[in-house]
Amino acid sequence: GAVYWNGTAWDNSQAPTIPEGTSRGKNSFWRFNWSDLEDNNGAYAFYGSWPRLDHYVRQAIDRGEMLHFGGVMPICSACGDHVTSTYADGARMYFPKYIYDSMQRSSLPAWNTGTGVWMPNWNNTFYLERYEALLKAVADYFNSGSYVAQSGPWAGKRVYYKDLLDAVGISGYGDFGEWHNWPYDGQIPSNAMATSQSLKRIIDANR
C-alpha cells in the first residue's frame, strides 16, 4: 500500500490522500546518505537526533507505523549542503570521506561529476568491502534494538526493531541509491562504470 515517503505530506498535491482525508500512512519510508550512517571507518552513527537512523525508527514506533528502510544513498545529486556531507576539491560527497581518501590513492578513484558532486567508483574493492560492512552493521542494529513507545497506539509497549521492518530497499548503487546514473549517463569514465561483478556484489550485500 501507500507509504509516508521521506516526510512528504499527503496533501493531494505532492502525494495523494489515501484513503480520502488521511494525512499519514501506516508505513513510513526513509533512506539515508551513507554519511548519515557512518562517520569514519567502522564508526557507525545510528543513534542521535536527525538525520540519524534511530531517530526515524523511534519516530515510527511512537506513531504506530511500520518502517520501510529505503536503503543507502552513496550519491545524491539533489541533496545540496546536507549536514553530514563533506567536501573535496569543491565538490560534495555523501559517502564517508575516508572511503574517498582510499579511492583517490587507488587506480579506481571516485569521479568528480563536474556538478559539485563526487560519484564513488563502483568497482573499487574498498568501497564494496565497506558497503558490505555497513549493511551488516545495519542488520545488527535492527536485529538487536528495541524501544518502549512513548506515545501512539503502542505507548508503553516495547517494540523490537526487527519486528518494525516492513521492507528493505536494495541500494548502494546509482544516484539516490536508485540504480540509475542520470544525469551522468554517457559521461562516466570507463573504469568507473560498474561491472556486472560489482553490481552482483552490491546486490548480494543486501541479502
PDB file of N, CA, C and O in Angstrom, residues 106-139:
ATOM      1  N   SER A 106      44.026   5.004  -5.104  1.00  0.00           N
ATOM      2  CA  SER A 106      43.981   3.747  -5.846  1.00  0.00           C
ATOM      3  C   SER A 106      43.893   4.004  -7.352  1.00  0.00           C
ATOM      4  O   SER A 106      43.806   5.152  -7.810  1.00  0.00           O
ATOM      5  N   SER A 107      43.873   2.924  -8.105  1.00  0.00           N
ATOM      6  CA  SER A 107      43.723   3.028  -9.564  1.00  0.00           C
ATOM      7  C   SER A 107      42.261   3.149  -9.975  1.00  0.00           C
ATOM      8  O   SER A 107      41.969   3.286 -11.174  1.00  0.00           O
ATOM      9  N   LEU A 108      41.353   3.087  -8.994  1.00  0.00           N
ATOM     10  CA  LEU A 108      39.920   3.211  -9.260  1.00  0.00           C
ATOM     11  C   LEU A 108      39.351   4.326  -8.385  1.00  0.00           C
ATOM     12  O   LEU A 108      38.658   4.089  -7.397  1.00  0.00           O
ATOM     13  N   PRO A 109      39.664   5.584  -8.753  1.00  0.00           N
ATOM     14  CA  PRO A 109      39.268   6.711  -7.912  1.00  0.00           C
ATOM     15  C   PRO A 109      37.804   7.096  -8.100  1.00  0.00           C
ATOM     16  O   PRO A 109      37.139   6.722  -9.072  1.00  0.00           O
ATOM     17  N   ALA A 110      37.301   7.873  -7.119  1.00  0.00           N
ATOM     18  CA  ALA A 110      35.986   8.490  -7.260  1.00  0.00           C
ATOM     19  C   ALA A 110      36.033   9.492  -8.406  1.00  0.00           C
ATOM     20  O   ALA A 110      37.098   9.979  -8.802  1.00  0.00           O
ATOM     21  N   TRP A 111      34.862   9.807  -8.937  1.00  0.00           N
ATOM     22  CA  TRP A 111      34.773  10.688 -10.104  1.00  0.00           C
ATOM     23  C   TRP A 111      34.056  11.974  -9.734  1.00  0.00           C
ATOM     24  O   TRP A 111      32.954  11.951  -9.172  1.00  0.00           O
ATOM     25  N   ASN A 112      34.704  13.103 -10.054  1.00  0.00           N
ATOM     26  CA  ASN A 112      34.079  14.409  -9.877  1.00  0.00           C
ATOM     27  C   ASN A 112      33.154  14.642 -11.065  1.00  0.00           C
ATOM     28  O   ASN A 112      33.600  14.766 -12.201  1.00  0.00           O
ATOM     29  N   THR A 113      31.850  14.692 -10.802  1.00  0.00           N
ATOM     30  CA  THR A 113      30.867  14.767 -11.890  1.00  0.00           C
ATOM     31  C   THR A 113      30.876  16.104 -12.615  1.00  0.00           C
ATOM     32  O   THR A 113      30.281  16.229 -13.689  1.00  0.00           O
ATOM     33  N   GLY A 114      31.515  17.113 -12.014  1.00  0.00           N
ATOM     34  CA  GLY A 114      31.500  18.443 -12.614  1.00  0.00           C
ATOM     35  C   GLY A 114      30.256  19.240 -12.242  1.00  0.00           C
ATOM     36  O   GLY A 114      30.091  20.381 -12.673  1.00  0.00           O
ATOM     37  N   THR A 115      29.386  18.648 -11.436  1.00  0.00           N
ATOM     38  CA  THR A 115      28.171  19.340 -10.983  1.00  0.00           C
ATOM     39  C   THR A 115      28.208  19.578  -9.477  1.00  0.00           C
ATOM     40  O   THR A 115      27.166  19.776  -8.847  1.00  0.00           O
ATOM     41  N   GLY A 116      29.416  19.523  -8.907  1.00  0.00           N
ATOM     42  CA  GLY A 116      29.567  19.758  -7.475  1.00  0.00           C
ATOM     43  C   GLY A 116      29.341  18.540  -6.621  1.00  0.00           C
ATOM     44  O   GLY A 116      29.147  18.661  -5.410  1.00  0.00           O
ATOM     45  N   VAL A 117      29.386  17.341  -7.238  1.00  0.00           N
ATOM     46  CA  VAL A 117      29.125  16.102  -6.508  1.00  0.00           C
ATOM     47  C   VAL A 117      30.135  15.046  -6.929  1.00  0.00           C
ATOM     48  O   VAL A 117      30.450  14.914  -8.121  1.00  0.00           O
ATOM     49  N   TRP A 118      30.632  14.291  -5.960  1.00  0.00           N
ATOM     50  CA  TRP A 118      31.500  13.151  -6.224  1.00  0.00           C
ATOM     51  C   TRP A 118      30.677  11.870  -6.369  1.00  0.00           C
ATOM     52  O   TRP A 118      29.748  11.645  -5.602  1.00  0.00           O
ATOM     53  N   MET A 119      31.037  11.057  -7.352  1.00  0.00           N
ATOM     54  CA  MET A 119      30.447   9.732  -7.506  1.00  0.00           C
ATOM     55  C   MET A 119      31.504   8.697  -7.127  1.00  0.00           C
ATOM     56  O   MET A 119      32.627   8.740  -7.625  1.00  0.00           O
ATOM     57  N   PRO A 120      31.165   7.760  -6.231  1.00  0.00           N
ATOM     58  CA  PRO A 120      32.154   6.731  -5.893  1.00  0.00           C
ATOM     59  C   PRO A 120      32.433   5.843  -7.098  1.00  0.00           C
ATOM     60  O   PRO A 120      31.616   5.740  -8.020  1.00  0.00           O
ATOM     61  N   ASN A 121      33.586   5.218  -7.088  1.00  0.00           N
ATOM     62  CA  ASN A 121      33.890   4.235  -8.123  1.00  0.00           C
ATOM     63  C   ASN A 121      33.282   2.910  -7.698  1.00  0.00           C
ATOM     64  O   ASN A 121      33.709   2.297  -6.715  1.00  0.00           O
ATOM     65  N   TRP A 122      32.282   2.469  -8.447  1.00  0.00           N
ATOM     66  CA  TRP A 122      31.504   1.296  -8.059  1.00  0.00           C
ATOM     67  C   TRP A 122      32.318   0.012  -8.079  1.00  0.00           C
ATOM     68  O   TRP A 122      31.900  -0.995  -7.485  1.00  0.00           O
ATOM     69  N   ASN A 123      33.477   0.044  -8.747  1.00  0.00           N
ATOM     70  CA  ASN A 123      34.313  -1.160  -8.852  1.00  0.00           C
ATOM     71  C   ASN A 123      35.440  -1.189  -7.822  1.00  0.00           C
ATOM     72  O   ASN A 123      36.199  -2.160  -7.769  1.00  0.00           O
ATOM     73  N   ASN A 124      35.544  -0.147  -7.033  1.00  0.00           N
ATOM     74  CA  ASN A 124      36.631  -0.061  -6.065  1.00  0.00           C
ATOM     75  C   ASN A 124      36.410  -1.090  -4.945  1.00  0.00           C
ATOM     76  O   ASN A 124      35.366  -1.101  -4.294  1.00  0.00           O
ATOM     77  N   THR A 125      37.396  -1.942  -4.727  1.00  0.00           N
ATOM     78  CA  THR A 125      37.258  -3.031  -3.751  1.00  0.00           C
ATOM     79  C   THR A 125      36.977  -2.499  -2.352  1.00  0.00           C
ATOM     80  O   THR A 125      36.144  -3.059  -1.615  1.00  0.00           O
ATOM     81  N   PHE A 126      37.632  -1.415  -1.975  1.00  0.00           N
ATOM     82  CA  PHE A 126      37.422  -0.871  -0.635  1.00  0.00           C
ATOM     83  C   PHE A 126      35.995  -0.353  -0.483  1.00  0.00           C
ATOM     84  O   PHE A 126      35.352  -0.557   0.559  1.00  0.00           O
ATOM     85  N   TYR A 127      35.484   0.297  -1.523  1.00  0.00           N
ATOM     86  CA  TYR A 127      34.086   0.743  -1.496  1.00  0.00           C
ATOM     87  C   TYR A 127      33.155  -0.442  -1.262  1.00  0.00           C
ATOM     88  O   TYR A 127      32.254  -0.394  -0.406  1.00  0.00           O
ATOM     89  N   LEU A 128      33.356  -1.514  -2.023  1.00  0.00           N
ATOM     90  CA  LEU A 128      32.490  -2.684  -1.914  1.00  0.00           C
ATOM     91  C   LEU A 128      32.603  -3.337  -0.533  1.00  0.00           C
ATOM     92  O   LEU A 128      31.590  -3.733   0.063  1.00  0.00           O
ATOM     93  N   GLU A 129      33.813  -3.425  -0.018  1.00  0.00           N
ATOM     94  CA  GLU A 129      34.010  -4.017   1.314  1.00  0.00           C
ATOM     95  C   GLU A 129      33.313  -3.194   2.387  1.00  0.00           C
ATOM     96  O   GLU A 129      32.668  -3.741   3.291  1.00  0.00           O
ATOM     97  N   ARG A 130      33.438  -1.880   2.293  1.00  0.00           N
ATOM     98  CA  ARG A 130      32.849  -1.025   3.320  1.00  0.00           C
ATOM     99  C   ARG A 130      31.320  -0.984   3.198  1.00  0.00           C
ATOM    100  O   ARG A 130      30.629  -0.862   4.206  1.00  0.00           O
ATOM    101  N   TYR A 131      30.800  -1.120   1.989  1.00  0.00           N
ATOM    102  CA  TYR A 131      29.346  -1.191   1.836  1.00  0.00           C
ATOM    103  C   TYR A 131      28.813  -2.475   2.465  1.00  0.00           C
ATOM    104  O   TYR A 131      27.798  -2.459   3.174  1.00  0.00           O
ATOM    105  N   GLU A 132      29.508  -3.570   2.227  1.00  0.00           N
ATOM    106  CA  GLU A 132      29.113  -4.835   2.850  1.00  0.00           C
ATOM    107  C   GLU A 132      29.141  -4.724   4.375  1.00  0.00           C
ATOM    108  O   GLU A 132      28.223  -5.198   5.068  1.00  0.00           O
ATOM    109  N   ALA A 133      30.183  -4.100   4.905  1.00  0.00           N
ATOM    110  CA  ALA A 133      30.304  -3.945   6.359  1.00  0.00           C
ATOM    111  C   ALA A 133      29.189  -3.048   6.908  1.00  0.00           C
ATOM    112  O   ALA A 133      28.635  -3.306   7.983  1.00  0.00           O
ATOM    113  N   LEU A 134      28.858  -1.991   6.172  1.00  0.00           N
ATOM    114  CA  LEU A 134      27.795  -1.094   6.614  1.00  0.00           C
ATOM    115  C   LEU A 134      26.467  -1.834   6.721  1.00  0.00           C
ATOM    116  O   LEU A 134      25.754  -1.710   7.728  1.00  0.00           O
ATOM    117  N   LEU A 135      26.120  -2.606   5.693  1.00  0.00           N
ATOM    118  CA  LEU A 135      24.834  -3.298   5.730  1.00  0.00           C
ATOM    119  C   LEU A 135      24.796  -4.353   6.828  1.00  0.00           C
ATOM    120  O   LEU A 135      23.733  -4.587   7.432  1.00  0.00           O
ATOM    121  N   LYS A 136      25.931  -4.975   7.114  1.00  0.00           N
ATOM    122  CA  LYS A 136      25.967  -5.919   8.240  1.00  0.00           C
ATOM    123  C   LYS A 136      25.700  -5.182   9.548  1.00  0.00           C
ATOM    124  O   LYS A 136      24.950  -5.672  10.413  1.00  0.00           O
ATOM    125  N   ALA A 137      26.291  -4.002   9.690  1.00  0.00           N
ATOM    126  CA  ALA A 137      26.076  -3.220  10.910  1.00  0.00           C
ATOM    127  C   ALA A 137      24.619  -2.768  11.017  1.00  0.00           C
ATOM    128  O   ALA A 137      24.037  -2.771  12.113  1.00  0.00           O
ATOM    129  N   VAL A 138      24.013  -2.391   9.900  1.00  0.00           N
ATOM    130  CA  VAL A 138      22.598  -2.010   9.909  1.00  0.00           C
ATOM    131  C   VAL A 138      21.733  -3.203  10.307  1.00  0.00           C
ATOM    132  O   VAL A 138      20.799  -3.080  11.108  1.00  0.00           O
ATOM    133  N   ALA A 139      22.051  -4.385   9.763  1.00  0.00           N
ATOM    134  CA  ALA A 139      21.303  -5.595  10.123  1.00  0.00           C
ATOM    135  C   ALA A 139      21.437  -5.898  11.610  1.00  0.00           C
ATOM    136  O   ALA A 139      20.442  -6.242  12.280  1.00  0.00           O
TER     137      ALA A 139
END
